[in-house]
Amino acid sequence: MKARRKEKRALAGEIAEAIHMRAYRPGEWLRQIDLEEKFNATRFDVRSALDELAVRKTIEHVPNRGYRVAQLDTETYRAIRETRVILETAAVAEIVARMDEATIAKLKELAARFGAAVSAGTHMEQSQINGEFHHVFYSLCGNPVLEEMIWSLRDRSRGSAVTVWSSHESLLQSDRDHIAMIAALEVRDTAGLTRLIASHIIKDGL
Amino acid sequence: MKARRKEKRALAGEIAEAIHMRAYRPGEWLRQIDLEEKFNATRFDVRSALDELAVRKTIEHVPNRGYRVAQLDTETYRAIRETRVILETAAVAEIVARMDEATIAKLKELAARFGAAVSAGTHMEQSQINGEFHHVFYSLCGNPVLEEMIWSLRDRSRGSAVTVWSSHESLLQSDRDHIAMIAALEVRDTAGLTRLIASHIIKDGL
DNA sequence: TGCAACATAATTGGCGCCAATTATACCGCC
DNA sequence: GGCGGTATAATTGGCGCCAATTATGTTGCA
């Protein structure tokens, strides 16, 4: 069965998710035939999705060779992190100003769920909850364009040479960071939150 | 004759340029057949280019209706300007630090050419020189990713309701801004340059 | 045994056709 | 004369085929 209609434009997202999940590692070639079968899509859909991801710099296109997962050199990786610091710290001021009890509660819940997922969840659950946490956090800034750019850079960070999710240690670190961020946010410690986020990014990129 | 081979991927850029030149106004539908003839391209190429521009948010895609030039509501426009201020002012510090005599000279030359084009040049010349000026300026920041994001937001600003290039007055203002920017850069007045750029963006968006 | 050139297999990518959908024009009806 | 419904025209968009290109395997030669 090939019951797809709405999935048409979502395929790019699915492939991006797979890359994010390290199903395809940086530098690896993405063969169109494999993707057709894996995602049960037509060749045309696969190509569209690949083109979109290439525009977003998630993957790289080499004429007559195909598409491969982007591999960031250290220079570009540094540039991305610097830009992320600029954007994410700039968002902090607005986030602190717009914060409310309901959102704090939601963040706390997500942080707790992340903590649980770290010890007893799948790779995908961890990533999904983590994404949700950061989404709720940054949507607080009240600037959809800024939020979108933060998200886009976050995606591009995946192709780094430094494997972020590989060790259990970094997951625990992320868990601690989440809690620290909420604490700073609760007492409206703008400077502290800024410092926290900056070091979080510089440290390893997530 | 349809001697095209390299243009394949450049078509999106050409269409973007045409939109930038106001050949197609915000909200206007881009008919694929027209574009085929106008740019002497195949239907497939046109569609690829339109898809790319849609991903970049330069145009908007409506299923079964087609593609139209993005029309920014005031809220989004405000969000873009705010984000531009964040990015472009953040770049200033690095730009001042990396500035050198040769670049200053190049900027002066471009500013002069822009001034000349304002009084006696075509619409396209003005835009091209202006783009070159800003490109040289921001490439100084030494962060390709940051530069690329600045450029991308600058592109998206085009679809604003406020027509930037319409009046001769705003062109003269841009000319004055260029000169003021160079002056501030020359004496390494970081704070002044930051203020200049911020007000430049807030004012009308270019 | 190593290497180069050729043959073969696998993969990408250009392109056009036609169905599905939407806009337009026409005509009859109220 | 206005309005609703239908026929027609225009436009978009899904999809597959096959040529062009690149990778792989093999054979002959030094």
XYZ file of C-alpha atoms (C1' of nucleotides) in Angstrom:
472
model
C 0.000 0.000 0.000
C 1.173 3.478 -0.683
C -1.404 5.551 1.118
C 0.298 8.883 1.082
C -1.030 12.277 0.230
C -0.288 14.568 3.114
C 3.163 13.089 3.546
C 4.256 14.630 0.288
C 5.886 17.654 1.798
C 6.701 15.973 5.091
C 9.193 13.605 3.548
C 12.002 16.123 3.816
C 11.269 16.338 7.517
C 11.337 12.574 7.889
C 14.657 12.275 6.154
C 16.022 15.149 8.217
C 14.852 13.322 11.312
C 16.599 10.160 10.177
C 19.810 12.102 9.647
C 19.356 13.731 12.997
C 18.997 10.256 14.486
C 22.300 9.310 12.926
C 20.685 6.706 10.703
C 22.881 8.297 8.074
C 26.181 9.627 9.260
C 27.992 12.757 8.053
C 29.647 12.182 4.706
C 27.478 9.171 3.929
C 25.794 9.029 0.521
C 22.027 8.969 0.375
C 20.997 6.677 -2.435
C 17.678 7.599 -3.925
C 16.600 3.990 -4.446
C 17.173 3.176 -0.791
C 15.177 6.190 0.308
C 12.319 5.251 -2.019
C 11.963 1.901 -0.305
C 12.782 3.051 3.203
C 10.147 5.793 3.184
C 7.894 4.162 0.623
C 7.911 7.174 -1.639
C 8.254 7.808 -5.335
C 11.503 8.839 -6.888
C 10.155 12.284 -7.566
C 9.195 12.854 -3.943
C 12.595 11.707 -2.774
C 14.317 14.065 -5.134
C 12.180 17.015 -4.030
C 12.911 16.270 -0.409
C 16.623 15.972 -1.105
C 16.649 19.258 -2.960
C 14.931 20.956 -0.061
C 17.419 19.579 2.435
C 20.253 20.697 0.187
C 18.898 24.254 0.218
C 18.728 24.050 3.988
C 22.346 22.867 4.032
C 21.416 19.703 5.884
C 22.846 17.688 3.034
C 25.197 18.467 0.187
C 24.565 17.945 -3.497
C 27.305 16.806 -5.847
C 26.247 16.777 -9.519
C 26.142 13.281 -11.008
C 27.196 11.809 -7.711
C 24.182 12.401 -5.567
C 23.444 13.773 -2.127
C 25.402 13.160 1.032
C 24.996 14.201 4.632
C 26.783 17.482 5.223
C 30.124 17.196 6.912
C 31.107 20.305 8.799
C 34.722 21.321 8.917
C 35.866 22.790 12.214
C 35.884 26.321 10.815
C 32.243 26.207 9.742
C 31.310 24.493 12.952
C 32.912 27.308 14.891
C 31.062 29.867 12.770
C 27.758 28.149 13.442
C 28.357 28.041 17.166
C 29.304 31.717 17.237
C 26.172 32.622 15.324
C 24.075 30.478 17.612
C 25.478 32.304 20.615
C 24.533 35.610 19.020
C 20.969 34.533 18.281
C 20.203 32.527 21.371
C 21.622 34.979 23.860
C 19.776 37.792 22.105
C 16.578 35.868 22.627
C 17.144 35.548 26.358
C 16.132 39.096 27.274
C 12.752 38.717 25.614
C 12.275 35.249 27.007
C 12.786 36.429 30.560
C 10.391 39.309 30.009
C 7.640 37.134 28.563
C 7.985 34.181 30.876
C 4.923 33.069 32.832
C 4.015 30.386 35.344
C 2.274 28.109 32.878
C 5.311 27.950 30.607
C 7.652 27.360 33.523
C 5.481 24.440 34.554
C 5.550 23.033 31.030
C 9.322 23.361 30.877
C 9.674 21.620 34.211
C 7.536 18.768 32.999
C 9.579 18.408 29.825
C 12.830 18.569 31.760
C 11.582 15.808 34.020
C 10.529 13.684 31.076
C 13.918 14.232 29.481
C 15.632 13.131 32.651
C 13.564 9.964 32.663
C 14.227 9.333 28.979
C 17.965 9.657 29.517
C 17.999 6.661 31.834
C 15.210 4.598 30.347
C 14.194 5.906 26.943
C 15.049 5.330 23.341
C 17.402 7.501 21.410
C 14.446 8.975 19.562
C 12.445 9.806 22.659
C 15.389 11.664 24.118
C 15.829 13.693 20.999
C 12.140 14.427 20.631
C 11.661 15.600 24.203
C 14.820 17.629 24.040
C 13.553 19.281 20.863
C 10.218 20.023 22.482
C 11.906 21.582 25.474
C 13.966 23.925 23.370
C 11.008 24.719 21.178
C 8.846 25.786 24.111
C 11.766 27.713 25.541
C 12.593 29.715 22.427
C 9.027 30.278 21.293
C 8.829 32.450 24.390
C 10.946 35.091 22.693
C 7.955 36.295 20.703
C 9.899 36.531 17.454
C 9.002 33.707 15.053
C 11.744 34.666 12.628
C 14.400 34.570 15.310
C 13.046 31.271 16.566
C 13.129 29.799 13.091
C 16.747 30.833 12.569
C 17.778 29.373 15.897
C 16.099 26.142 14.892
C 17.733 26.098 11.495
C 21.230 26.537 12.913
C 20.527 23.895 15.519
C 19.728 21.486 12.704
C 22.892 22.286 10.838
C 24.962 21.611 13.925
C 24.233 17.915 13.593
C 26.829 17.275 10.948
C 29.627 18.146 13.304
C 32.634 15.961 13.726
C 32.072 16.054 17.459
C 29.446 13.472 18.196
C 27.118 15.048 20.657
C 24.789 12.253 21.579
C 27.316 9.474 21.550
C 28.110 9.439 25.223
C 25.729 9.017 28.071
C 27.698 11.650 29.867
C 26.600 14.456 27.561
C 22.982 13.452 27.990
C 23.312 13.824 31.720
C 24.969 17.173 31.156
C 22.050 18.300 28.991
C 19.659 17.221 31.716
C 21.512 19.309 34.266
C 21.589 22.249 31.880
C 17.844 22.134 31.420
C 17.284 22.317 35.142
C 19.771 25.141 35.558
C 18.105 27.072 32.743
C 14.698 26.783 34.378
C 16.121 27.878 37.703
C 17.694 30.975 36.178
C 14.528 31.732 34.281
C 12.368 31.458 37.379
C 14.310 34.130 39.255
C 14.593 36.266 36.118
C 18.378 36.041 36.155
C 18.953 37.296 32.616
C 22.719 37.524 32.902
C 22.980 34.068 34.426
C 20.757 32.514 31.800
C 22.752 34.158 29.038
C 25.993 32.817 30.447
C 24.461 29.368 30.813
C 23.298 29.190 27.211
C 26.512 30.569 25.792
C 28.633 28.028 27.599
C 26.162 25.319 26.702
C 26.645 26.033 23.011
C 30.378 26.589 23.147
C 30.838 23.412 25.121
C 29.674 20.989 22.477
C 26.873 22.397 20.458
C 23.634 21.231 21.984
C 18.656 28.532 -29.019
C 18.510 27.237 -25.512
C 22.141 27.069 -24.605
C 21.887 26.497 -20.904
C 23.789 24.159 -18.734
C 25.385 26.156 -15.988
C 22.279 28.262 -15.555
C 20.432 25.271 -14.197
C 20.903 26.153 -10.584
C 21.229 29.869 -11.187
C 17.630 30.225 -12.309
C 16.391 30.581 -8.752
C 18.811 33.449 -8.333
C 17.608 35.113 -11.515
C 13.988 34.897 -10.470
C 14.885 36.172 -7.021
C 16.664 39.067 -8.669
C 13.590 39.813 -10.767
C 11.440 39.821 -7.648
C 13.986 41.986 -5.937
C 13.729 44.379 -8.884
C 9.992 44.500 -8.369
C 9.305 42.913 -11.730
C 6.862 40.845 -9.730
C 5.220 42.592 -6.824
C 4.316 41.097 -3.450
C 1.193 38.975 -3.687
C 1.512 38.576 -7.441
C 1.193 35.072 -8.876
C 4.154 33.627 -10.735
C 2.835 31.613 -13.643
C 5.145 28.821 -14.653
C 4.467 29.244 -18.360
C 5.445 32.906 -18.238
C 8.640 32.112 -16.411
C 9.526 29.407 -18.947
C 9.419 31.946 -21.740
C 10.844 34.864 -19.812
C 13.934 32.966 -18.706
C 13.971 30.499 -21.571
C 13.949 27.504 -19.295
C 12.149 24.197 -19.169
C 9.148 23.628 -16.972
C 11.158 21.368 -14.725
C 13.837 23.958 -14.131
C 11.248 26.584 -13.332
C 9.576 24.336 -10.829
C 12.868 23.505 -9.118
C 13.713 27.163 -8.865
C 10.300 28.019 -7.453
C 10.573 25.242 -4.896
C 13.926 26.556 -3.797
C 12.615 30.085 -3.426
C 9.668 28.756 -1.452
C 12.033 27.047 0.982
C 13.887 30.322 1.306
C 10.593 32.070 2.009
C 11.069 34.453 -0.888
C 7.842 33.187 -2.395
C 4.897 31.269 -1.037
C 3.483 28.040 -2.354
C -0.261 27.380 -2.413
C -1.149 23.840 -3.506
C -3.001 23.715 -6.807
C -2.830 27.467 -7.082
C 0.823 28.039 -7.652
C 3.529 30.280 -6.291
C 3.250 33.934 -5.402
C 5.643 36.551 -4.141
C 5.651 36.558 -0.360
C 3.665 39.304 1.231
C 4.890 40.245 4.663
C 2.420 41.296 7.295
C 3.598 44.051 9.614
C 4.198 41.609 12.453
C 6.553 39.427 10.449
C 8.234 42.460 9.000
C 8.874 43.748 12.509
C 10.248 40.339 13.516
C 12.609 40.335 10.548
C 13.873 43.812 11.325
C 14.469 42.924 14.957
C 16.397 39.827 13.950
C 18.390 41.823 11.433
C 19.355 44.287 14.135
C 20.542 41.417 16.308
C 22.660 39.873 13.570
C 24.036 42.977 11.920
C 24.959 44.790 15.104
C 26.604 41.615 16.380
C 28.741 41.604 13.265
C 29.945 45.159 13.828
C 32.472 44.355 16.532
C 34.266 41.837 14.350
C 34.052 44.083 11.319
C 35.755 46.948 13.122
C 38.448 44.600 14.394
C 39.192 43.128 10.974
C 38.960 46.281 8.923
C 41.929 47.282 6.800
C 42.904 50.078 4.435
C 42.270 48.114 1.266
C 38.716 47.291 2.244
C 37.999 50.844 3.288
C 39.172 51.982 -0.121
C 36.941 49.451 -1.829
C 33.960 50.539 0.243
C 34.635 54.173 -0.580
C 34.737 53.365 -4.247
C 31.460 51.478 -4.070
C 29.829 54.251 -2.071
C 30.915 56.734 -4.718
C 29.580 54.540 -7.495
C 26.314 54.179 -5.647
C 26.045 57.941 -5.275
C 26.586 58.317 -9.000
C 24.045 55.618 -9.786
C 21.441 57.307 -7.624
C 21.459 60.389 -9.829
C 22.204 58.806 -13.177
C 21.858 55.049 -13.080
C 19.258 52.426 -13.708
C 17.250 50.828 -11.001
C 19.235 47.649 -11.423
C 22.621 49.319 -11.210
C 21.654 50.997 -7.962
C 20.536 47.734 -6.468
C 23.568 45.831 -7.672
C 26.082 48.330 -6.353
C 24.220 48.593 -3.093
C 24.310 44.824 -2.761
C 28.012 44.759 -3.485
C 28.670 47.412 -0.872
C 26.872 45.489 1.820
C 28.486 42.259 0.731
C 31.997 43.656 1.064
C 31.034 45.235 4.358
C 29.633 42.142 6.015
C 32.139 39.691 4.611
C 34.561 41.535 6.858
C 33.019 39.928 9.913
C 34.892 36.690 9.234
C 31.868 34.493 9.878
C 30.437 33.064 6.656
C 27.414 31.612 8.420
C 26.526 34.933 10.006
C 27.032 36.674 6.697
C 24.769 34.204 4.946
C 21.987 34.701 7.487
C 22.227 38.465 7.215
C 21.937 38.115 3.475
C 19.002 35.778 3.698
C 17.026 38.112 5.951
C 17.877 41.044 3.730
C 16.312 39.145 0.851
C 13.164 38.379 2.770
C 12.748 42.034 3.651
C 11.849 42.774 0.048
C 8.292 41.640 0.321
C 7.446 44.370 2.753
C 4.434 46.573 2.350
C 6.688 49.576 2.786
C 8.215 50.234 -0.582
C 11.820 50.996 0.053
C 13.107 51.964 -3.338
C 10.099 53.828 -4.537
C 11.181 57.297 -3.616
C 14.301 59.057 -4.669
C 14.532 60.389 -1.160
C 15.307 57.024 0.381
C 18.045 56.425 -2.167
C 19.706 59.649 -1.130
C 19.335 58.579 2.478
C 21.027 55.263 1.721
C 23.858 57.125 0.040
C 24.342 59.267 3.123
C 24.225 56.182 5.339
C 26.957 54.499 3.355
C 29.251 57.455 3.815
C 28.465 57.705 7.508
C 29.163 53.999 7.939
C 32.564 54.294 6.302
C 33.407 57.300 8.433
C 32.542 55.461 11.634
C 34.453 52.412 10.472
C 37.549 54.432 9.678
C 37.863 55.807 13.195
C 36.914 52.454 14.713
C 33.813 53.897 16.340
C 32.115 50.601 17.148
C 29.309 52.111 19.193
C 28.567 54.742 16.580
C 28.551 52.213 13.762
C 26.235 49.956 15.714
C 23.809 52.796 16.315
C 23.961 53.788 12.670
C 23.138 50.320 11.412
C 20.368 49.750 13.927
C 18.620 52.966 13.015
C 19.188 52.260 9.347
C 17.303 48.973 9.640
C 14.574 50.230 11.936
C 13.998 53.219 9.718
C 12.821 51.373 6.641
C 14.615 48.132 6.250
C 17.442 48.654 3.866
C 51.845 -9.419 -9.342
C 50.498 -4.685 -10.373
C 48.334 -1.692 -13.492
C 45.666 0.085 -17.193
C 42.012 -0.191 -20.302
C 37.807 -1.968 -21.393
C 33.153 -3.897 -20.548
C 29.359 -4.086 -17.521
C 26.381 -2.737 -13.821
C 24.379 0.724 -10.919
C 22.879 5.373 -10.109
C 21.690 9.881 -11.109
C 19.050 13.445 -13.427
C 16.632 15.792 -17.463
C 12.378 16.134 -19.403
C 7.546 15.722 -21.190
C 3.065 13.918 -20.921
C -1.410 13.937 -19.041
C -4.605 13.734 -15.078
C -6.389 16.726 -11.364
C -7.622 21.082 -10.030
C -8.918 25.748 -10.471
C -10.257 29.937 -13.055
C -13.149 31.941 -16.700
C -16.890 32.517 -19.835
C -21.224 31.533 -21.260
C -26.025 30.710 -20.914
C -30.364 29.785 -19.069
C -33.344 30.787 -15.291
C -35.518 33.424 -11.731
C -30.811 42.563 -15.193
C -28.657 39.775 -11.684
C -27.417 35.266 -10.211
C -26.319 30.458 -10.087
C -24.830 26.550 -12.490
C -22.515 24.334 -16.091
C -19.129 23.939 -19.958
C -14.696 25.256 -21.413
C -10.122 26.847 -21.042
C -5.928 27.509 -18.538
C -2.746 26.081 -15.083
C -0.645 23.238 -11.860
C 1.564 19.013 -10.385
C 2.467 13.818 -10.126
C 5.070 10.505 -12.142
C 8.045 7.334 -15.054
C 11.119 6.559 -18.699
C 15.589 6.542 -20.521
C 19.958 8.937 -21.675
C 24.205 10.513 -19.384
C 27.393 9.746 -15.980
C 29.903 7.334 -12.605
C 31.267 3.130 -10.082
C 32.591 -1.710 -10.315
C 34.493 -5.884 -12.039
C 37.358 -8.267 -15.384
C 40.734 -9.279 -18.543
C 45.075 -8.781 -20.865
C 49.590 -7.027 -20.781
C 54.059 -5.505 -18.976
